[in-house]
């Protein structure tokens, strides 16, 4: 360490102690920092006042050039949040579609089971009715015309109403 640097360090310490209200006992009590800096050919920098105030409004003291950047950042955040909400909404809709599709499939199966049972019961009733009409007739005897017509109508009715392409099966 050089002697001028030691002198500067000591004077800097004294300067800070004087301004801080501390004691300045040392070998250079009567030499001020200003005197030393002028003797060394250095200029003392002017101290600018430091503003420690807090500005609660973020946009009130920002330069005009920062306003568009801040607006863009807010827009980016808003767009990101909007995309996140949209994604959540779409996921919710997809879950709902899956649940409703499953409910429809279950209901469709229940309907088909019920329809099959109903169709089977109606067919059995029609066949029983035909057997009752055929029972008094002798076996291998020709059928009367009215019974033969009724058999044809019932067969066609079963085909139309309860066949594979009938309205009951398609609904």
mmCIF file of C-alpha atoms in Angstrom:
data_model
loop_
_atom_site.group_PDB
_atom_site.id
_atom_site.type_symbol
_atom_site.label_atom_id
_atom_site.label_comp_id
_atom_site.label_asym_id
_atom_site.label_seq_id
_atom_site.Cartn_x
_atom_site.Cartn_y
_atom_site.Cartn_z
ATOM 1 C CA UNK A 1 0.000 0.000 0.000
ATOM 2 C CA UNK A 2 1.380 3.437 -0.946
ATOM 3 C CA UNK A 3 1.462 6.341 1.419
ATOM 4 C CA UNK A 4 -1.007 8.387 -0.630
ATOM 5 C CA UNK A 5 -3.447 5.497 -0.735
ATOM 6 C CA UNK A 6 -3.144 5.086 3.054
ATOM 7 C CA UNK A 7 -3.756 8.795 3.400
ATOM 8 C CA UNK A 8 -6.845 8.624 1.194
ATOM 9 C CA UNK A 9 -8.267 5.602 3.029
ATOM 10 C CA UNK A 10 -7.800 7.242 6.395
ATOM 11 C CA UNK A 11 -9.325 10.491 5.206
ATOM 12 C CA UNK A 12 -12.264 8.655 3.677
ATOM 13 C CA UNK A 13 -12.820 6.904 6.986
ATOM 14 C CA UNK A 14 -12.615 10.245 8.803
ATOM 15 C CA UNK A 15 -15.046 11.818 6.364
ATOM 16 C CA UNK A 16 -17.602 9.076 6.912
ATOM 17 C CA UNK A 17 -17.103 9.155 10.667
ATOM 18 C CA UNK A 18 -17.555 12.947 10.758
ATOM 19 C CA UNK A 19 -20.741 12.795 8.743
ATOM 20 C CA UNK A 20 -22.010 9.852 10.757
ATOM 21 C CA UNK A 21 -21.420 11.595 14.085
ATOM 22 C CA UNK A 22 -18.542 9.342 15.182
ATOM 23 C CA UNK A 23 -15.217 10.403 16.632
ATOM 24 C CA UNK A 24 -12.325 11.288 14.337
ATOM 25 C CA UNK A 25 -9.285 10.682 16.462
ATOM 26 C CA UNK A 26 -6.338 9.991 14.246
ATOM 27 C CA UNK A 27 -3.115 11.389 12.831
ATOM 28 C CA UNK A 28 -4.852 13.468 10.130
ATOM 29 C CA UNK A 29 -7.503 15.292 12.145
ATOM 30 C CA UNK A 30 -6.854 18.718 10.720
ATOM 31 C CA UNK A 31 -6.607 17.616 7.063
ATOM 32 C CA UNK A 32 -9.924 17.490 5.212
ATOM 33 C CA UNK A 33 -10.801 15.215 2.366
ATOM 34 C CA UNK A 34 -11.299 18.221 0.101
ATOM 35 C CA UNK A 35 -7.768 19.481 0.820
ATOM 36 C CA UNK A 36 -6.248 16.095 0.066
ATOM 37 C CA UNK A 37 -8.160 15.630 -3.176
ATOM 38 C CA UNK A 38 -7.163 19.085 -4.456
ATOM 39 C CA UNK A 39 -3.518 18.515 -3.505
ATOM 40 C CA UNK A 40 -3.548 15.260 -5.491
ATOM 41 C CA UNK A 41 -5.218 16.934 -8.451
ATOM 42 C CA UNK A 42 -8.444 14.999 -8.079
ATOM 43 C CA UNK A 43 -11.867 16.540 -8.269
ATOM 44 C CA UNK A 44 -14.394 15.573 -5.672
ATOM 45 C CA UNK A 45 -17.576 14.284 -7.267
ATOM 46 C CA UNK A 46 -20.682 16.204 -6.469
ATOM 47 C CA UNK A 47 -23.011 14.151 -4.346
ATOM 48 C CA UNK A 48 -26.409 13.800 -5.914
ATOM 49 C CA UNK A 49 -29.297 13.509 -3.508
ATOM 50 C CA UNK A 50 -30.678 9.987 -3.368
ATOM 51 C CA UNK A 51 -34.429 9.644 -3.548
ATOM 52 C CA UNK A 52 -35.543 6.874 -1.196
ATOM 53 C CA UNK A 53 -39.229 7.569 -1.659
ATOM 54 C CA UNK A 54 -41.535 4.696 -2.570
ATOM 55 C CA UNK A 55 -43.786 5.108 -5.558
ATOM 56 C CA UNK A 56 -46.938 3.011 -5.000
ATOM 57 C CA UNK A 57 -48.259 3.508 -8.543
ATOM 58 C CA UNK A 58 -46.114 1.387 -10.853
ATOM 59 C CA UNK A 59 -47.045 3.203 -14.050
ATOM 60 C CA UNK A 60 -46.900 6.778 -12.742
ATOM 61 C CA UNK A 61 -43.131 7.316 -12.784
ATOM 62 C CA UNK A 62 -42.117 4.989 -15.597
ATOM 63 C CA UNK A 63 -40.645 6.571 -18.694
ATOM 64 C CA UNK A 64 -42.834 6.806 -21.751
ATOM 65 C CA UNK A 65 -40.705 4.220 -23.575
ATOM 66 C CA UNK A 66 -41.421 1.588 -20.885
ATOM 67 C CA UNK A 67 -45.211 1.933 -21.126
ATOM 68 C CA UNK A 68 -45.588 -0.084 -24.366
ATOM 69 C CA UNK A 69 -43.229 -2.749 -23.022
ATOM 70 C CA UNK A 70 -45.242 -3.027 -19.827
ATOM 71 C CA UNK A 71 -48.466 -3.179 -21.856
ATOM 72 C CA UNK A 72 -47.012 -5.945 -24.029
ATOM 73 C CA UNK A 73 -45.960 -7.886 -20.927
ATOM 74 C CA UNK A 74 -49.437 -7.542 -19.401
ATOM 75 C CA UNK A 75 -50.955 -8.680 -22.705
ATOM 76 C CA UNK A 76 -48.606 -11.696 -22.824
ATOM 77 C CA UNK A 77 -49.593 -12.678 -19.299
ATOM 78 C CA UNK A 78 -53.268 -12.177 -20.088
ATOM 79 C CA UNK A 79 -53.005 -14.241 -23.289
ATOM 80 C CA UNK A 80 -51.157 -17.027 -21.463
ATOM 81 C CA UNK A 81 -53.824 -17.096 -18.748
ATOM 82 C CA UNK A 82 -56.547 -17.074 -21.395
ATOM 83 C CA UNK A 83 -54.945 -20.023 -23.206
ATOM 84 C CA UNK A 84 -54.630 -21.909 -19.914
ATOM 85 C CA UNK A 85 -58.301 -21.289 -19.078
ATOM 86 C CA UNK A 86 -59.339 -22.332 -22.603
ATOM 87 C CA UNK A 87 -57.306 -25.538 -22.312
ATOM 88 C CA UNK A 88 -58.931 -26.338 -18.958
ATOM 89 C CA UNK A 89 -62.366 -25.632 -20.432
ATOM 90 C CA UNK A 90 -61.699 -27.904 -23.421
ATOM 91 C CA UNK A 91 -60.438 -30.675 -21.141
ATOM 92 C CA UNK A 92 -63.597 -30.298 -19.064
ATOM 93 C CA UNK A 93 -65.739 -30.474 -22.212
ATOM 94 C CA UNK A 94 -63.867 -33.572 -23.417
ATOM 95 C CA UNK A 95 -64.478 -35.265 -20.063
ATOM 96 C CA UNK A 96 -68.144 -34.292 -20.256
ATOM 97 C CA UNK A 97 -68.433 -35.646 -23.825
ATOM 98 C CA UNK A 98 -66.830 -38.923 -22.740
ATOM 99 C CA UNK A 99 -69.199 -39.210 -19.763
ATOM 100 C CA UNK A 100 -72.290 -38.383 -21.845
ATOM 101 C CA UNK A 101 -71.227 -40.831 -24.570
ATOM 102 C CA UNK A 102 -70.863 -43.529 -21.939
ATOM 103 C CA UNK A 103 -74.299 -42.644 -20.513
ATOM 104 C CA UNK A 104 -75.832 -42.807 -24.009
ATOM 105 C CA UNK A 105 -74.260 -46.216 -24.649
ATOM 106 C CA UNK A 106 -75.560 -47.561 -21.332
ATOM 107 C CA UNK A 107 -79.053 -46.160 -21.975
ATOM 108 C CA UNK A 108 -79.027 -47.550 -25.524
ATOM 109 C CA UNK A 109 -78.136 -51.020 -24.240
ATOM 110 C CA UNK A 110 -80.879 -50.825 -21.599
ATOM 111 C CA UNK A 111 -83.366 -49.717 -24.271
ATOM 112 C CA UNK A 112 -82.362 -52.565 -26.581
ATOM 113 C CA UNK A 113 -82.707 -55.089 -23.761
ATOM 114 C CA UNK A 114 -86.150 -53.733 -22.888
ATOM 115 C CA UNK A 115 -87.184 -53.607 -26.560
ATOM 116 C CA UNK A 116 -86.032 -57.190 -27.123
ATOM 117 C CA UNK A 117 -88.011 -58.373 -24.110
ATOM 118 C CA UNK A 118 -91.093 -56.479 -25.289
ATOM 119 C CA UNK A 119 -90.770 -57.795 -28.846
ATOM 120 C CA UNK A 120 -90.341 -61.341 -27.581
ATOM 121 C CA UNK A 121 -93.433 -61.004 -25.368
ATOM 122 C CA UNK A 122 -95.571 -59.593 -28.221
ATOM 123 C CA UNK A 123 -94.401 -62.316 -30.616
ATOM 124 C CA UNK A 124 -95.166 -64.984 -28.048
ATOM 125 C CA UNK A 125 -98.634 -63.512 -27.519
ATOM 126 C CA UNK A 126 -99.351 -63.488 -31.283
ATOM 127 C CA UNK A 127 -98.097 -67.043 -31.716
ATOM 128 C CA UNK A 128 -100.177 -68.210 -28.757
ATOM 129 C CA UNK A 129 -103.227 -66.552 -30.298
ATOM 130 C CA UNK A 130 -102.572 -68.357 -33.603
ATOM 131 C CA UNK A 131 -102.117 -71.716 -31.863
ATOM 132 C CA UNK A 132 -105.426 -71.222 -30.087
ATOM 133 C CA UNK A 133 -107.117 -70.671 -33.454
ATOM 134 C CA UNK A 134 -105.378 -73.697 -35.014
ATOM 135 C CA UNK A 135 -105.917 -76.061 -32.069
ATOM 136 C CA UNK A 136 -109.551 -77.012 -32.893
ATOM 137 C CA UNK A 137 -108.631 -77.801 -36.509
ATOM 138 C CA UNK A 138 -107.619 -81.369 -37.401
ATOM 139 C CA UNK A 139 -103.904 -81.929 -38.140
ATOM 140 C CA UNK A 140 -102.823 -81.934 -41.800
ATOM 141 C CA UNK A 141 -106.212 -80.571 -42.801
ATOM 142 C CA UNK A 142 -106.431 -77.634 -45.162
ATOM 143 C CA UNK A 143 -106.790 -74.292 -43.368
ATOM 144 C CA UNK A 144 -109.891 -72.212 -43.775
ATOM 145 C CA UNK A 145 -109.342 -69.076 -45.881
ATOM 146 C CA UNK A 146 -109.900 -66.648 -43.005
ATOM 147 C CA UNK A 147 -107.312 -68.435 -40.783
ATOM 148 C CA UNK A 148 -104.828 -68.581 -43.655
ATOM 149 C CA UNK A 149 -105.266 -64.831 -44.299
ATOM 150 C CA UNK A 150 -104.826 -64.113 -40.599
ATOM 151 C CA UNK A 151 -101.606 -66.212 -40.508
ATOM 152 C CA UNK A 152 -100.231 -64.261 -43.476
ATOM 153 C CA UNK A 153 -101.140 -60.937 -41.884
ATOM 154 C CA UNK A 154 -99.521 -61.896 -38.559
ATOM 155 C CA UNK A 155 -96.370 -63.108 -40.330
ATOM 156 C CA UNK A 156 -96.158 -59.845 -42.308
ATOM 157 C CA UNK A 157 -96.893 -57.813 -39.155
ATOM 158 C CA UNK A 158 -94.099 -59.592 -37.276
ATOM 159 C CA UNK A 159 -91.732 -58.964 -40.165
ATOM 160 C CA UNK A 160 -92.698 -55.290 -40.594
ATOM 161 C CA UNK A 161 -93.055 -54.351 -36.964
ATOM 162 C CA UNK A 162 -90.352 -56.458 -35.318
ATOM 163 C CA UNK A 163 -88.009 -57.482 -38.140
ATOM 164 C CA UNK A 164 -84.341 -56.474 -38.374
ATOM 165 C CA UNK A 165 -85.137 -53.210 -40.228
ATOM 166 C CA UNK A 166 -88.332 -52.341 -38.404
ATOM 167 C CA UNK A 167 -89.076 -48.984 -36.821
ATOM 168 C CA UNK A 168 -89.074 -50.502 -33.345
ATOM 169 C CA UNK A 169 -85.521 -51.797 -33.775
ATOM 170 C CA UNK A 170 -84.226 -48.649 -35.444
ATOM 171 C CA UNK A 171 -85.412 -46.304 -32.702
#
